[in-house]
Amino acid sequence: MARPNTQERRRSELVEAALKEASTQGLRSLSLTDVAKRAGLTRGALLYYFDDLDALLVEAHRAGTERFCDHRDSVVAELESPAEKLRAAIAAGLPSGPDDALMRLLYEFDFMAGQSELHDTLVQQMYLRQTATYRAIFEEGNASGAFAISADLDQATMNMVALEDAYSLHIVAGNRLVTVDMAREAMLAFAEQIGCRTSA
Amino acid sequence: MARPNTQERRRSELVEAALKEASTQGLRSLSLTDVAKRAGLTRGALLYYFDDLDALLVEAHRAGTERFCDHRDSVVAELESPAEKLRAAIAAGLPSGPDDALMRLLYEFDFMAGQSELHDTLVQQMYLRQTATYRAIFEEGNASGAFAISADLDQATMNMVALEDAYSLHIVAGNRLVTVDMAREAMLAFAEQIGCRTSA
DNA sequence: TAGTTATTTGACGCTGACGTCAAAAAACTA
DNA sequence: TAGTTTTTTGACGTCAGCGTCAAATAACTA
């Protein structure tokens, strides 16, 4: 026996470095050298773990979306009432502000889809988790009587996720005509319109 | 006097070439050489008209958004009833399908905002035109009695545009879980919920 | 045709990215 | 310490992008 295998740890360190570097400078001009430098290694070392930048970015995409969804689901799970859950889900789903670099990156990854099957799959998985989160809250609310949603649940969920995506995109794209507060209020208003009693 | 100045025509030809080439291969790997080749010129000639690729892309961004908005507004203007107008606005606002390259490009431009003041401004102008289009239809519908929108008009308009943006993004990003038909139906359902009688 | 201005080319030098790979260094075991 | 495996480095060659610019070409006028 000899030097132990630490591939797993290194790989996740590199994914972390990729997320940070991509959040900072965007995907457009990101290079292997940038990520390696951020990780405190050389390009050669990075290539020892990943075939190329694309392979690393797929992992970063996966890690980013999972972290986002896991975090939100855990926040929601700690709350009791559907109304609280809905408020928390909305808040956790929106970026913290125009400078939320990680959230910006997640939407930037969407454009790697359509060019890569792997990114395609990740985008779809993210979408499924987003819809699952809101759908569960809606169903629980309807079941407990907290909500009285008369509209089609599938469509209501779709629209809720769509609002979240659009407002998030506008905020991180620097459209100053849309603020986080406005987005949250607009989403809550929509929820009210379809039958969620969030203020009670 | 001597050879006449044809800068304007050439510039718009180059913008056109940039739109086509960017639609085809995306912004990520677009180079001056690519655009020049598409226009049937050399890099040098292109640089005679634009300082660099960024300057050209700003013009392409402007041209792309204006074309999109102008086209939709002209389609809407030809119709009579608010219900017809709303249906047309929704249809013209969504991509024709996952392969609608121009629409994809428009959303890709959003990520050049936040890094460039000029693109920032263009994104905001696009947003203002989108909201103006829907707001006018809503107001006309309310005035004529065709619609009975009780919700806050600003918020309703915001949400309508948000739905358009999100579904468009999902469609061009290749999320096969969202189809053009589903998006249109979901947007119409939302419009009904806030008080638009589109089926009557 | 000669003069004038507008347009376009193509070569030059620079920079930075990429993938490969042999060799060095590090971490561990017996 | 010597041996073994993992990890990392750094250099090499290639390629493509960029901006500059002097020279060539095109389109027009007098």
mmCIF file of C-alpha atoms in Angstrom, chain A residues 109-121 123, chain B residues 24 98-99 104 170-176:
data_model
loop_
_atom_site.group_PDB
_atom_site.id
_atom_site.type_symbol
_atom_site.label_atom_id
_atom_site.label_comp_id
_atom_site.label_asym_id
_atom_site.label_seq_id
_atom_site.Cartn_x
_atom_site.Cartn_y
_atom_site.Cartn_z
ATOM 1 C CA PHE A 109 -26.268 27.400 -16.631
ATOM 2 C CA ASP A 110 -29.630 27.230 -18.388
ATOM 3 C CA PHE A 111 -27.885 28.348 -21.529
ATOM 4 C CA MET A 112 -25.475 25.473 -21.436
ATOM 5 C CA ALA A 113 -28.533 23.305 -21.784
ATOM 6 C CA GLY A 114 -29.656 22.922 -25.363
ATOM 7 C CA GLN A 115 -25.996 22.507 -26.183
ATOM 8 C CA SER A 116 -25.298 19.657 -23.825
ATOM 9 C CA GLU A 117 -27.488 16.706 -22.905
ATOM 10 C CA LEU A 118 -26.097 16.594 -19.391
ATOM 11 C CA HIS A 119 -26.946 20.196 -18.647
ATOM 12 C CA ASP A 120 -30.360 19.584 -20.200
ATOM 13 C CA THR A 121 -31.036 16.874 -17.681
ATOM 14 C CA VAL A 123 -32.180 21.886 -15.827
ATOM 15 C CA THR B 24 -26.604 29.936 -34.599
ATOM 16 C CA PRO B 98 -37.206 25.021 -28.715
ATOM 17 C CA ASP B 99 -35.387 25.942 -31.914
ATOM 18 C CA ARG B 104 -32.997 32.234 -27.312
ATOM 19 C CA HIS B 170 -37.646 27.268 -20.328
ATOM 20 C CA ILE B 171 -38.665 26.529 -23.874
ATOM 21 C CA VAL B 172 -35.515 27.862 -25.499
ATOM 22 C CA ALA B 173 -33.357 26.312 -22.792
ATOM 23 C CA GLY B 174 -34.620 22.951 -23.940
ATOM 24 C CA ASN B 175 -36.697 22.041 -20.899
ATOM 25 C CA ARG B 176 -38.954 19.527 -22.565
#
